[in-house]
Coordinates of C-alpha atoms in Angstrom, one line a residue:
M176 CA -43.9 109.4 -50.2
S177 CA -45.2 109.6 -46.7
F178 CA -44.1 112.5 -44.3
V179 CA -42.8 110.0 -41.9
T180 CA -40.4 108.3 -44.3
A181 CA -39.5 111.4 -46.0
R182 CA -38.4 113.4 -43.1
P183 CA -35.1 111.6 -42.3
L184 CA -34.1 111.9 -45.9
F185 CA -35.1 115.5 -46.1
L186 CA -33.3 116.4 -42.8
T187 CA -30.1 114.5 -43.9
L188 CA -30.0 116.2 -47.2
T189 CA -30.5 119.7 -45.7
A190 CA -27.7 119.1 -43.3
A191 CA -25.4 117.9 -46.1
L192 CA -26.3 120.9 -48.2
S193 CA -25.5 123.1 -45.4
L194 CA -22.3 121.6 -44.6
T195 CA -21.2 122.1 -48.3
T196 CA -21.0 125.8 -47.9
A197 CA -20.3 126.2 -44.2
L198 CA -18.1 123.4 -43.0
P199 CA -15.1 122.7 -45.1
A200 CA -13.6 120.4 -42.5
L201 CA -15.0 117.1 -43.2
A202 CA -13.2 115.2 -45.9
Q203 CA -12.1 111.8 -47.5
D204 CA -8.4 111.7 -48.2
R205 CA -7.7 108.3 -49.5
F206 CA -10.7 108.6 -51.8
V207 CA -10.3 112.0 -53.2
L208 CA -11.3 112.0 -56.8
D209 CA -8.7 112.0 -59.5
E210 CA -9.0 114.7 -62.2
I211 CA -10.2 112.0 -64.9
T212 CA -13.2 109.7 -64.9
L213 CA -12.7 106.7 -67.5
T214 CA -16.2 105.3 -67.2
A215 CA -18.8 108.2 -66.8
N216 CA -18.8 109.0 -70.4
R217 CA -17.3 106.0 -72.1
E218 CA -14.1 107.9 -72.6
A219 CA -11.7 110.0 -70.6
T220 CA -13.6 113.1 -69.1
E221 CA -12.6 115.6 -66.5
L222 CA -14.4 114.9 -63.4
S223 CA -15.7 118.6 -63.1
R224 CA -17.3 118.1 -66.6
S225 CA -19.2 114.8 -65.4
G226 CA -22.9 115.0 -64.2
S227 CA -22.6 111.4 -62.8
S228 CA -21.4 110.5 -59.4
V229 CA -18.0 108.7 -59.4
S230 CA -15.4 107.6 -56.9
V231 CA -11.8 106.6 -57.7
L232 CA -9.2 104.6 -55.8
T233 CA -5.6 105.1 -57.2
A234 CA -2.4 103.0 -56.5
G235 CA -1.5 105.5 -54.0
D236 CA -5.0 105.3 -52.2
L237 CA -4.3 101.4 -51.9
D238 CA -0.6 101.7 -50.8
N239 CA 0.1 99.6 -47.7
R240 CA -3.2 97.7 -47.8
A241 CA -2.0 95.2 -50.8
G242 CA -2.9 92.2 -48.6
Q243 CA -6.2 93.7 -47.3
P244 CA -9.4 92.4 -48.8
L245 CA -10.4 95.2 -51.3
T246 CA -13.7 95.3 -50.0
R247 CA -12.5 96.9 -47.1
S248 CA -11.5 99.9 -49.0
L249 CA -14.4 99.9 -51.2
T250 CA -16.7 99.9 -48.3
R251 CA -15.3 103.2 -47.2
L252 CA -16.6 104.8 -50.4
P253 CA -20.1 106.5 -49.9
G254 CA -23.0 104.2 -50.9
V255 CA -21.3 100.9 -50.8
T256 CA -21.8 97.9 -48.3
L257 CA -20.6 94.5 -48.1
R258 CA -22.1 90.9 -47.5
Q259 CA -19.3 88.5 -46.6
S260 CA -19.9 85.1 -45.2
G261 CA -16.7 84.6 -43.3
P262 CA -13.0 85.1 -43.7
L263 CA -10.9 85.9 -46.7
G264 CA -12.0 83.5 -49.7
T265 CA -15.7 83.0 -48.5
T266 CA -18.3 84.7 -50.7
G267 CA -18.5 88.4 -50.5
F268 CA -20.7 90.8 -52.6
L269 CA -20.8 94.5 -52.8
Q270 CA -24.2 96.6 -52.9
V271 CA -24.2 100.0 -54.0
R272 CA -27.1 102.4 -52.9
G273 CA -29.0 99.5 -51.3
A274 CA -29.3 97.4 -54.6
P275 CA -28.3 93.8 -54.8
A276 CA -25.1 92.7 -56.1
Q277 CA -26.5 91.4 -59.4
Y278 CA -27.2 95.1 -60.5
L279 CA -23.5 96.0 -60.2
P280 CA -21.3 94.9 -63.3
V281 CA -17.6 94.4 -62.3
V282 CA -15.1 95.0 -65.2
I283 CA -11.5 94.1 -64.7
D284 CA -9.1 95.1 -67.4
G285 CA -11.8 95.7 -69.8
I286 CA -13.3 92.1 -69.1
E287 CA -16.7 91.7 -67.5
V288 CA -16.2 89.2 -64.7
S289 CA -19.7 88.5 -63.3
D290 CA -20.4 84.9 -62.9
P291 CA -22.5 83.7 -65.7
T292 CA -23.6 80.6 -63.9
G293 CA -25.0 82.2 -60.9
P294 CA -28.4 82.1 -60.1
K295 CA -28.3 86.1 -60.1
P296 CA -24.8 86.7 -61.6
A297 CA -22.6 89.0 -59.8
Y298 CA -18.9 89.1 -59.0
D299 CA -17.5 87.3 -55.8
F300 CA -15.2 89.7 -54.2
G301 CA -14.6 87.3 -51.1
G302 CA -10.9 86.5 -52.2
L303 CA -9.9 89.7 -54.0
T304 CA -7.1 91.7 -52.4
G305 CA -5.4 95.1 -53.2
T306 CA -2.3 93.2 -54.5
S307 CA -4.3 92.8 -57.9
V308 CA -5.5 96.2 -58.3
G309 CA -3.8 99.3 -59.4
R310 CA -7.1 101.5 -59.7
A311 CA -10.7 101.2 -58.9
E312 CA -13.4 103.3 -60.4
L313 CA -17.1 103.4 -59.1
L314 CA -19.7 104.9 -61.3
R315 CA -23.2 105.2 -59.5
G316 CA -26.6 105.3 -60.8
A317 CA -28.3 103.7 -63.6
Q318 CA -25.9 103.2 -66.6
S319 CA -27.8 100.7 -68.8
A320 CA -27.7 103.3 -71.4
L321 CA -24.1 103.1 -71.7
Y322 CA -23.2 99.6 -70.5
G323 CA -26.3 97.4 -71.1
S324 CA -27.8 94.8 -68.8
R325 CA -27.3 94.7 -64.9
A326 CA -25.9 98.4 -64.9
V327 CA -28.8 99.5 -62.6
A328 CA -26.8 100.4 -59.4
G329 CA -23.6 101.6 -61.4
V330 CA -20.5 100.0 -62.7
L331 CA -17.2 99.1 -60.9
T332 CA -14.0 99.0 -63.0
L333 CA -10.7 97.6 -61.8
Q334 CA -7.5 98.0 -63.3
S335 CA -4.3 96.0 -62.8
L336 CA -0.5 97.1 -62.9
R337 CA 0.1 99.7 -65.7
P338 CA 3.3 101.5 -66.7
T339 CA 3.6 105.0 -65.6
Q340 CA 7.0 106.1 -66.7
D341 CA 9.6 105.1 -69.3
G342 CA 12.1 102.2 -68.7
L343 CA 12.0 98.9 -66.9
H344 CA 10.6 98.9 -63.4
H345 CA 10.3 96.2 -60.8
H346 CA 7.7 96.1 -58.0
F347 CA 7.8 93.8 -55.0
G348 CA 5.8 93.3 -51.7
I349 CA 5.4 90.9 -49.0
E350 CA 3.1 90.9 -45.9
A351 CA 2.4 88.6 -43.1
G352 CA 0.1 88.6 -40.2
S353 CA -2.7 87.4 -38.2
Y354 CA -4.4 83.9 -39.1
D355 CA -1.0 82.8 -40.6
T356 CA -1.6 85.0 -43.4
L357 CA 1.2 85.4 -46.0
T358 CA 0.9 87.5 -49.3
A359 CA 3.6 88.1 -51.8
T360 CA 3.5 89.9 -55.1
Y361 CA 6.0 90.7 -57.9
G362 CA 5.3 93.0 -60.8
A363 CA 7.2 94.5 -63.7
T364 CA 6.4 97.3 -66.1
L365 CA 8.4 98.4 -69.1
R366 CA 7.6 101.7 -71.5
R367 CA 9.9 102.1 -74.3
D368 CA 9.6 103.1 -78.1
G369 CA 5.8 103.2 -78.2
T370 CA 5.4 100.0 -76.2
D371 CA 3.7 99.4 -72.8
V372 CA 4.2 96.2 -70.9
A373 CA 3.0 95.1 -67.6
F374 CA 3.2 91.7 -65.8
Q375 CA 2.1 90.9 -62.0
V376 CA 1.9 87.8 -60.1
S377 CA 0.8 87.5 -56.6
H378 CA 0.3 84.4 -54.1
L379 CA -2.0 84.5 -50.8
R380 CA -2.2 81.8 -48.2
S381 CA -4.3 82.2 -45.0
D382 CA -5.5 79.8 -42.2
G383 CA -8.5 82.1 -41.7
F384 CA -11.0 81.5 -39.1
S385 CA -14.3 79.9 -38.8
A386 CA -16.8 81.1 -41.3
L387 CA -19.7 80.4 -39.0
D388 CA -19.5 82.5 -36.1
E389 CA -17.3 81.1 -33.4
D390 CA -19.6 82.5 -30.7
D391 CA -21.9 79.7 -32.0
G392 CA -19.5 76.8 -31.2
N393 CA -17.8 76.7 -34.7
F394 CA -14.1 76.5 -34.1
E395 CA -12.5 75.0 -37.1
D396 CA -10.5 77.3 -39.5
D397 CA -11.7 78.0 -42.8
G398 CA -8.5 79.0 -44.8
Y399 CA -7.8 80.1 -48.3
E400 CA -5.0 80.1 -50.9
A401 CA -5.1 81.9 -54.3
T402 CA -2.6 82.5 -57.0
R403 CA -3.4 85.4 -59.6
L404 CA -1.4 86.5 -62.7
S405 CA -2.3 89.4 -65.0
F406 CA -0.4 91.0 -68.1
Y407 CA -0.9 93.9 -70.4
S408 CA 0.8 94.8 -73.7
A409 CA 0.1 97.5 -75.9
H410 CA 2.3 98.9 -79.1
R411 CA 1.7 102.1 -81.2
L412 CA 2.5 101.4 -84.7
E413 CA 4.0 103.9 -87.1
N414 CA 0.7 104.7 -88.6
G415 CA -0.8 105.7 -85.3
V416 CA -2.7 102.3 -84.8
T417 CA -2.5 101.0 -81.2
V418 CA -2.9 97.2 -80.9
G419 CA -2.9 95.4 -77.5
F420 CA -3.4 92.3 -75.6
N421 CA -4.4 91.8 -71.8
G422 CA -5.7 89.1 -69.5
F423 CA -5.5 87.5 -66.2
W424 CA -5.6 83.9 -64.7
E425 CA -6.5 83.0 -61.0
D426 CA -6.7 79.7 -59.3
S427 CA -8.1 79.5 -55.7
T428 CA -9.2 77.1 -52.9
G429 CA -11.3 78.2 -50.0
D430 CA -13.1 76.6 -47.2
F431 CA -16.6 77.6 -46.2
D432 CA -19.4 76.6 -43.8
D433 CA -22.8 76.1 -45.1
F434 CA -26.0 76.9 -43.2
S435 CA -26.4 73.2 -42.0
D436 CA -23.1 73.1 -40.4
V437 CA -23.2 73.0 -36.5
A438 CA -20.8 72.4 -33.7
G439 CA -19.3 69.1 -34.0
T440 CA -19.8 68.6 -37.9
P441 CA -16.6 67.9 -40.0
G442 CA -16.2 71.4 -41.4
N443 CA -15.2 69.8 -44.9
D444 CA -17.0 72.2 -47.2
Y445 CA -14.7 73.9 -49.8
S446 CA -14.7 75.3 -53.2
E447 CA -12.3 75.3 -56.0
N448 CA -12.2 78.2 -58.5
E449 CA -10.2 78.6 -61.7
S450 CA -11.0 81.7 -64.1
Y451 CA -9.2 83.6 -66.8
G452 CA -10.0 86.5 -69.0
L453 CA -8.5 87.7 -72.2
R454 CA -8.9 90.8 -74.2
G455 CA -7.5 91.9 -77.6
F456 CA -8.0 95.6 -78.8
A457 CA -7.1 97.9 -81.3
E458 CA -7.4 101.8 -81.3
F459 CA -7.1 103.8 -84.4
T460 CA -8.3 107.1 -86.1
T461 CA -10.1 107.4 -89.6
G462 CA -10.5 111.0 -90.5
A463 CA -12.3 112.7 -87.5
V464 CA -13.4 109.6 -85.9
D465 CA -11.6 107.7 -83.1
H466 CA -12.2 103.9 -83.0
D467 CA -11.8 101.2 -80.3
I468 CA -12.3 97.7 -81.2
A469 CA -12.1 94.9 -78.7
L470 CA -12.9 91.1 -78.3
T471 CA -12.9 89.8 -74.8
R472 CA -13.3 86.1 -73.3
Y473 CA -14.3 85.2 -69.8
R474 CA -14.3 81.8 -68.3
I475 CA -14.9 80.6 -64.9
D476 CA -14.7 76.7 -63.7
R477 CA -15.8 76.5 -60.1
T478 CA -16.7 73.5 -58.0
S479 CA -18.5 73.6 -54.6
V480 CA -18.1 70.6 -52.4
Y481 CA -20.5 69.9 -49.7
D482 CA -19.9 67.2 -47.3
G483 CA -17.8 65.3 -49.9
F484 CA -20.5 66.0 -52.9
A485 CA -19.1 68.1 -55.8
T486 CA -21.2 70.3 -57.8
P487 CA -19.4 71.9 -60.9
F488 CA -20.3 75.2 -62.5
D489 CA -18.6 76.0 -65.9
G490 CA -19.5 79.3 -67.6
T491 CA -18.3 81.5 -70.3
R492 CA -18.9 85.0 -71.7
T493 CA -17.7 86.2 -75.1
K494 CA -17.9 89.8 -76.2
L495 CA -17.3 91.7 -79.4
S496 CA -17.4 95.6 -79.3
W497 CA -16.7 98.6 -81.4
Q498 CA -16.8 102.3 -80.2
G499 CA -16.4 105.4 -82.2
A500 CA -15.9 109.2 -81.0
T501 CA -16.0 112.5 -83.0
D502 CA -16.6 116.0 -82.5
I503 CA -19.7 116.8 -84.5
G504 CA -19.9 120.6 -83.9
A505 CA -18.8 123.6 -81.6
G506 CA -18.9 122.1 -78.1
V507 CA -20.8 118.9 -78.9
R508 CA -18.8 115.4 -78.7
A509 CA -20.4 112.1 -79.8
V510 CA -19.6 108.5 -78.8
F511 CA -21.3 105.7 -80.4
G512 CA -20.9 102.0 -80.9
A513 CA -22.4 98.4 -80.9
D514 CA -21.6 95.2 -79.1
T515 CA -22.6 91.6 -78.9
E516 CA -22.3 89.2 -76.0
K517 CA -22.9 85.6 -75.5
E518 CA -23.1 83.9 -72.3
E519 CA -23.0 80.2 -71.9
A520 CA -23.3 77.7 -68.9
E521 CA -22.3 74.0 -69.4
G522 CA -25.1 71.7 -69.1
S523 CA -27.6 74.5 -69.5
A524 CA -28.1 76.7 -72.6
D525 CA -27.0 80.0 -73.7
A526 CA -28.2 83.5 -74.4
R527 CA -27.0 86.4 -76.7
I528 CA -27.7 90.1 -76.2
S529 CA -26.6 92.8 -78.7
G530 CA -26.9 96.5 -78.3
V531 CA -26.1 99.7 -80.1
F532 CA -25.8 103.0 -78.3
V533 CA -25.1 106.9 -78.9
E534 CA -24.0 109.5 -76.3
T535 CA -23.7 113.2 -76.9
T536 CA -21.9 115.7 -74.5
T537 CA -22.8 119.3 -75.1
A538 CA -20.9 122.2 -73.7
L539 CA -23.3 125.1 -73.1
G540 CA -20.8 127.7 -72.6
D541 CA -17.8 127.4 -70.2
R542 CA -20.2 126.4 -67.1
I543 CA -22.5 123.8 -68.2
D544 CA -22.2 120.2 -69.8
V545 CA -25.0 118.2 -70.5
T546 CA -24.6 114.4 -71.5
T547 CA -27.4 112.5 -73.1
S548 CA -27.2 108.7 -73.9
L549 CA -29.6 106.2 -75.7
R550 CA -29.2 102.3 -76.0
R551 CA -31.2 99.5 -77.6
D552 CA -30.6 96.1 -76.6
D553 CA -32.0 92.9 -78.2
H554 CA -32.0 89.6 -76.1
S555 CA -32.3 86.3 -77.7
R556 CA -35.0 85.2 -75.2
F557 CA -37.2 88.2 -74.3
G558 CA -36.7 90.7 -77.0
G559 CA -35.7 94.3 -77.0
F560 CA -35.3 97.2 -74.3
T561 CA -34.4 100.9 -74.8
S562 CA -32.5 102.7 -72.1
G563 CA -31.6 106.4 -71.7
R564 CA -29.7 108.6 -69.4
V565 CA -29.3 112.4 -69.1
A566 CA -26.6 114.0 -66.8
A567 CA -25.8 117.6 -66.4
V568 CA -23.1 119.6 -64.2
Y569 CA -23.1 123.3 -63.7
R570 CA -19.8 125.0 -62.5
A571 CA -20.7 128.1 -60.6
D572 CA -18.2 130.6 -59.1
G573 CA -15.8 129.6 -56.3
D574 CA -15.5 126.0 -57.4
L575 CA -18.9 125.0 -56.6
L576 CA -20.3 122.3 -58.8
F577 CA -24.1 121.1 -59.0
R578 CA -25.0 118.0 -60.7
A579 CA -28.1 115.9 -61.8
A580 CA -28.8 112.7 -63.6
I581 CA -31.7 110.6 -64.5
G582 CA -32.1 107.4 -66.3
N583 CA -33.5 103.8 -66.7
G584 CA -32.1 100.5 -66.5
F585 CA -32.6 96.8 -66.9
R586 CA -31.3 93.5 -66.1
A587 CA -31.9 90.3 -68.4
P588 CA -32.8 87.0 -66.6
S589 CA -29.9 84.8 -65.9
L590 CA -29.2 81.5 -67.5
Y591 CA -29.9 79.9 -64.2
E592 CA -33.4 81.8 -63.9
L593 CA -34.2 80.8 -67.4
F594 CA -32.9 77.2 -67.8
S595 CA -32.1 75.5 -64.5
I596 CA -34.6 72.9 -63.1
Y597 CA -35.9 76.0 -61.2
G598 CA -36.0 78.2 -64.2
D599 CA -38.7 79.5 -66.5
P600 CA -37.8 80.3 -70.1
T601 CA -40.5 82.9 -70.5
L602 CA -39.2 85.3 -67.8
E603 CA -39.0 89.0 -68.7
R604 CA -36.3 91.6 -67.8
E605 CA -36.4 93.3 -64.6
E606 CA -36.6 97.3 -65.1
S607 CA -35.5 100.2 -63.1
R608 CA -35.7 103.9 -62.8
T609 CA -33.1 106.2 -61.1
H610 CA -32.4 109.9 -60.5
E611 CA -29.9 111.9 -58.3
I612 CA -29.0 115.4 -57.5
G613 CA -25.7 116.6 -55.8
V614 CA -23.6 119.6 -55.0
E615 CA -19.9 119.6 -54.6
K616 CA -17.6 122.4 -53.1
R617 CA -13.8 122.4 -53.8
W618 CA -11.0 124.3 -52.3
G619 CA -7.4 123.4 -53.0
D620 CA -6.9 119.8 -52.1
S621 CA -10.0 119.7 -50.2
H622 CA -13.7 119.0 -51.1
L623 CA -17.1 118.2 -49.7
R624 CA -19.8 116.6 -51.7
A625 CA -23.5 115.7 -51.0
T626 CA -25.7 113.6 -53.4
A627 CA -29.1 112.6 -52.9
F628 CA -30.7 109.7 -54.9
W629 CA -33.7 107.5 -55.8
L630 CA -34.0 104.2 -57.3
K631 CA -37.1 102.2 -58.1
A632 CA -37.1 98.7 -59.5
D633 CA -40.1 96.5 -60.7
N634 CA -41.0 93.5 -62.9
M635 CA -38.7 91.5 -60.3
I636 CA -37.6 88.1 -60.7
G637 CA -37.8 86.1 -57.4
W638 CA -38.5 82.8 -55.8
D639 CA -41.9 81.3 -56.0
D640 CA -43.0 78.5 -54.0
R641 CA -45.8 78.0 -56.6
G642 CA -48.5 77.0 -53.8
T643 CA -47.2 73.5 -53.6
V644 CA -45.8 71.3 -50.8
D645 CA -43.0 69.7 -53.0
W646 CA -40.0 72.1 -53.0
M647 CA -39.0 70.6 -56.4
D648 CA -42.1 72.4 -57.8
D649 CA -40.6 75.8 -56.6
G650 CA -38.8 78.1 -58.9
Y651 CA -38.1 81.5 -60.4
A652 CA -41.0 83.7 -61.6
Q653 CA -41.9 87.4 -62.1
V654 CA -43.2 88.3 -58.7
P655 CA -45.6 91.3 -57.9
G656 CA -44.0 94.2 -56.0
T657 CA -41.8 97.2 -56.2
A658 CA -38.3 97.8 -54.5
R659 CA -37.4 101.3 -53.7
R660 CA -34.1 102.9 -52.4
R661 CA -33.7 106.6 -51.7
G662 CA -30.9 108.1 -49.6
V663 CA -28.1 110.7 -49.2
E664 CA -24.4 110.3 -49.9
I665 CA -21.8 112.7 -48.3
D666 CA -18.1 112.6 -48.7
G667 CA -15.1 115.0 -48.1
R668 CA -11.5 115.7 -47.6
H669 CA -9.9 118.6 -45.7
A670 CA -6.2 118.9 -45.9
F671 CA -4.2 121.3 -43.8
G672 CA -0.8 121.9 -42.9
A673 CA 1.9 119.8 -44.6
G674 CA 0.7 116.2 -45.0
H675 CA -2.3 116.4 -42.6
A676 CA -5.9 115.5 -43.7
L677 CA -9.2 114.6 -42.1
T678 CA -11.5 112.4 -44.0
A679 CA -15.2 111.6 -43.9
S680 CA -18.2 109.7 -45.7
Y681 CA -21.7 109.3 -44.7
T682 CA -24.4 107.1 -46.2
F683 CA -28.1 107.2 -45.4
I684 CA -30.5 104.6 -47.1
D685 CA -34.3 104.8 -46.7
N686 CA -35.0 101.2 -47.4
Q687 CA -38.6 100.6 -48.9
T688 CA -39.5 97.2 -50.5
D689 CA -42.5 94.9 -50.8
V690 CA -40.4 92.1 -52.5
D691 CA -37.3 90.0 -51.5
W692 CA -34.6 92.4 -52.2
A693 CA -31.2 93.3 -50.7
Q694 CA -31.0 94.0 -47.0
V695 CA -28.6 97.0 -46.4
P696 CA -27.9 99.2 -43.3
E697 CA -29.7 102.5 -42.9
R698 CA -26.4 104.4 -42.1
V699 CA -22.9 104.1 -42.4
L700 CA -20.3 106.5 -41.2
N701 CA -16.6 106.5 -42.1
L702 CA -14.1 108.9 -40.3
G703 CA -10.6 109.0 -40.9
A704 CA -7.2 111.0 -40.0
E705 CA -3.9 111.1 -41.5
T706 CA -0.6 112.8 -40.6
T707 CA 3.0 112.8 -41.9
F708 CA 5.8 113.4 -39.6
A709 CA 9.3 115.1 -40.6
T710 CA 10.9 111.6 -40.6
G711 CA 8.6 110.7 -43.5
T712 CA 6.5 108.4 -41.4
T713 CA 2.9 108.4 -41.9
A714 CA 0.2 107.4 -39.5
G715 CA -3.5 107.0 -40.1
I716 CA -6.7 106.0 -38.3
D717 CA -10.0 104.9 -39.8
L718 CA -13.3 104.5 -38.1
Q719 CA -16.4 102.9 -39.5
H720 CA -19.7 102.7 -37.8
V721 CA -22.7 100.7 -39.4
A722 CA -26.2 101.1 -37.7
G723 CA -29.9 100.6 -38.6
R724 CA -29.5 97.1 -39.7
A725 CA -32.1 94.3 -40.8
N726 CA -32.7 90.9 -39.2
D727 CA -31.9 92.4 -35.8
L728 CA -28.2 92.5 -36.4
D729 CA -26.4 94.7 -34.0
D730 CA -24.8 98.0 -35.0
F731 CA -21.0 98.0 -34.8
T732 CA -18.0 100.3 -35.0
T733 CA -14.5 99.1 -36.0
V734 CA -11.4 101.0 -35.9
D735 CA -8.1 100.5 -38.0
L736 CA -4.6 101.9 -37.7
L737 CA -1.7 102.1 -40.3
V738 CA 1.9 103.3 -39.8
S739 CA 4.4 103.3 -42.7
H740 CA 7.9 104.4 -42.8
P741 CA 10.3 105.0 -45.7
L742 CA 13.5 102.7 -45.4
R743 CA 14.9 104.5 -48.7
D744 CA 13.6 106.3 -51.5
N745 CA 12.0 103.1 -53.1
A746 CA 11.3 101.0 -50.1
T747 CA 8.5 101.5 -47.5
A748 CA 7.7 99.2 -44.4
Y749 CA 4.3 99.4 -42.9
L750 CA 2.3 97.9 -40.1
R751 CA -1.6 97.8 -40.1
L752 CA -3.8 97.0 -37.1
E753 CA -7.4 96.0 -38.0
N754 CA -10.4 96.0 -35.5
V755 CA -8.2 97.5 -33.0
F756 CA -10.8 97.1 -30.3
D757 CA -11.6 93.6 -31.1
E758 CA -15.3 94.5 -31.9
D759 CA -17.5 91.3 -32.3
Y760 CA -19.9 91.8 -35.2
Q761 CA -21.3 90.2 -38.3
W762 CA -21.9 91.3 -42.0
V763 CA -24.2 88.4 -42.6
S764 CA -26.4 86.8 -39.9
G765 CA -24.7 83.8 -38.2
Y766 CA -21.2 84.2 -40.0
G767 CA -18.0 85.6 -38.1
T768 CA -15.6 88.5 -38.8
S769 CA -12.1 89.0 -38.0
G770 CA -11.1 89.9 -34.6
R771 CA -8.1 92.1 -33.9
A772 CA -5.5 91.4 -36.3
V773 CA -2.2 92.6 -37.0
Y774 CA -0.2 92.6 -40.4
A775 CA 3.4 93.7 -41.3
G776 CA 4.7 94.4 -44.8
L777 CA 7.3 95.6 -47.1
R778 CA 6.8 97.1 -50.5
A779 CA 9.6 98.2 -52.8
S780 CA 10.3 99.3 -56.4
F781 CA 13.5 99.5 -58.3

């Protein structure tokens, strides 16, 4: 590490550590962590006992933002950036800690939804809004020791509507606004006699705006329409066994502009997507061991139409998993299991990956918890790989926490990289190593956290022109070089008075790479404030500043406003103003973003 490149990272971390003990005034209200993480240790764990970096968005955090793209909320979390190629419904990918989107598995209701037909499988967030999500949890850092292939930058889990209280309850929401956008959702939950049931359906339609930037002469609107349904059921039998079934179905059509579209072209490119996920599960105890068995199935059928020429992509992922957990001694908890997963792409081939893992969490007195994880995977094409992770947390006096984690990860080559006309069936896995250290100070409902991280990846799979002039001879290959990311994440919340809070998050990423990898901004700052008046009216402001960008993209700053008012105990009206100052900016070079936009909505439960 040279002094020149290390100095910004060192100064940023030093400032962060100073703030942790001296300035309990920065904060992050809507993104304050829950007391429990569901992913860091493969079972529910108090956040103060987790050595990993985790952020949680609850249903309360997402209130009044139902029709807003979910990415808008997620990019306000530290370490998260976006690549969106136009309006709602165009391709949108999340990058965590500067790593490409294919290094972040996305799990919705226990079902992994990364596209198995993609050249580098990732989940497309472009059309997902808050109407479909009741909880989001982002686990950062290498997690292959727990979650296998692709879990290099972390794991993002999303959860749909769930019952939270006894009886039958209805949930309704409607929102309308700019670009002739209309969103409607209805959900119902039931909790009775050991049975939990939830159902939700939503529909969204928007005329959108031009995907290619209107400043370049593109004026046709690129619209989007989507319907999504999710369901959940679980029943506890008299013998203590819980059995359940959940799933989702989504159908959408969205317009987009490809790179060859210019002013005057028809603007007739669009995509049609239909996907579903199903999961059956059982939870039971035998002796001292708690068991969890699940079978999941995910299928996506998508068709991209370019100038009237349709290209279909159909893929499936089927996974069977078992997990056990038990206490094996004073202060020692063990979680262990096995899983097998098969991916298939129609017209291509298939691959299977199977793994076994074990994790132990040891409490060293009342102040220290150490978690060690080890996993062995076997891929049907390239063989085996062993990944490991160690995470620890120390709880000092005065609600001061110190965390540290180190681990390695891998990504198996995709079906497209292996078997398409550009593929190579001899490709090996990509490998990575990561470590992080962090400190957190808590006081009441306020907190301040700072985390420094390092990520290195090699044995990369990239595009190789193979030294020929015929592009048909090009393809994927193992390419020389190493990708590195290092940086600092800071986030906090300061609550004061009754219903008042200041929020902040900051990410600094020192980009080092000598291969074709993700391009992310060097600095992202989020600031927010929220207050509640005596009438119950809540007003909030969010500011985001993105700077130090690649490809000569300009820095930008956006400001959003939100006002909500209770109409009665179970109903709230709200007004959301996005990009208040009509900032002209781009997430991806050449592709436009929303100008000033206003949305009004009503949500109610009964």
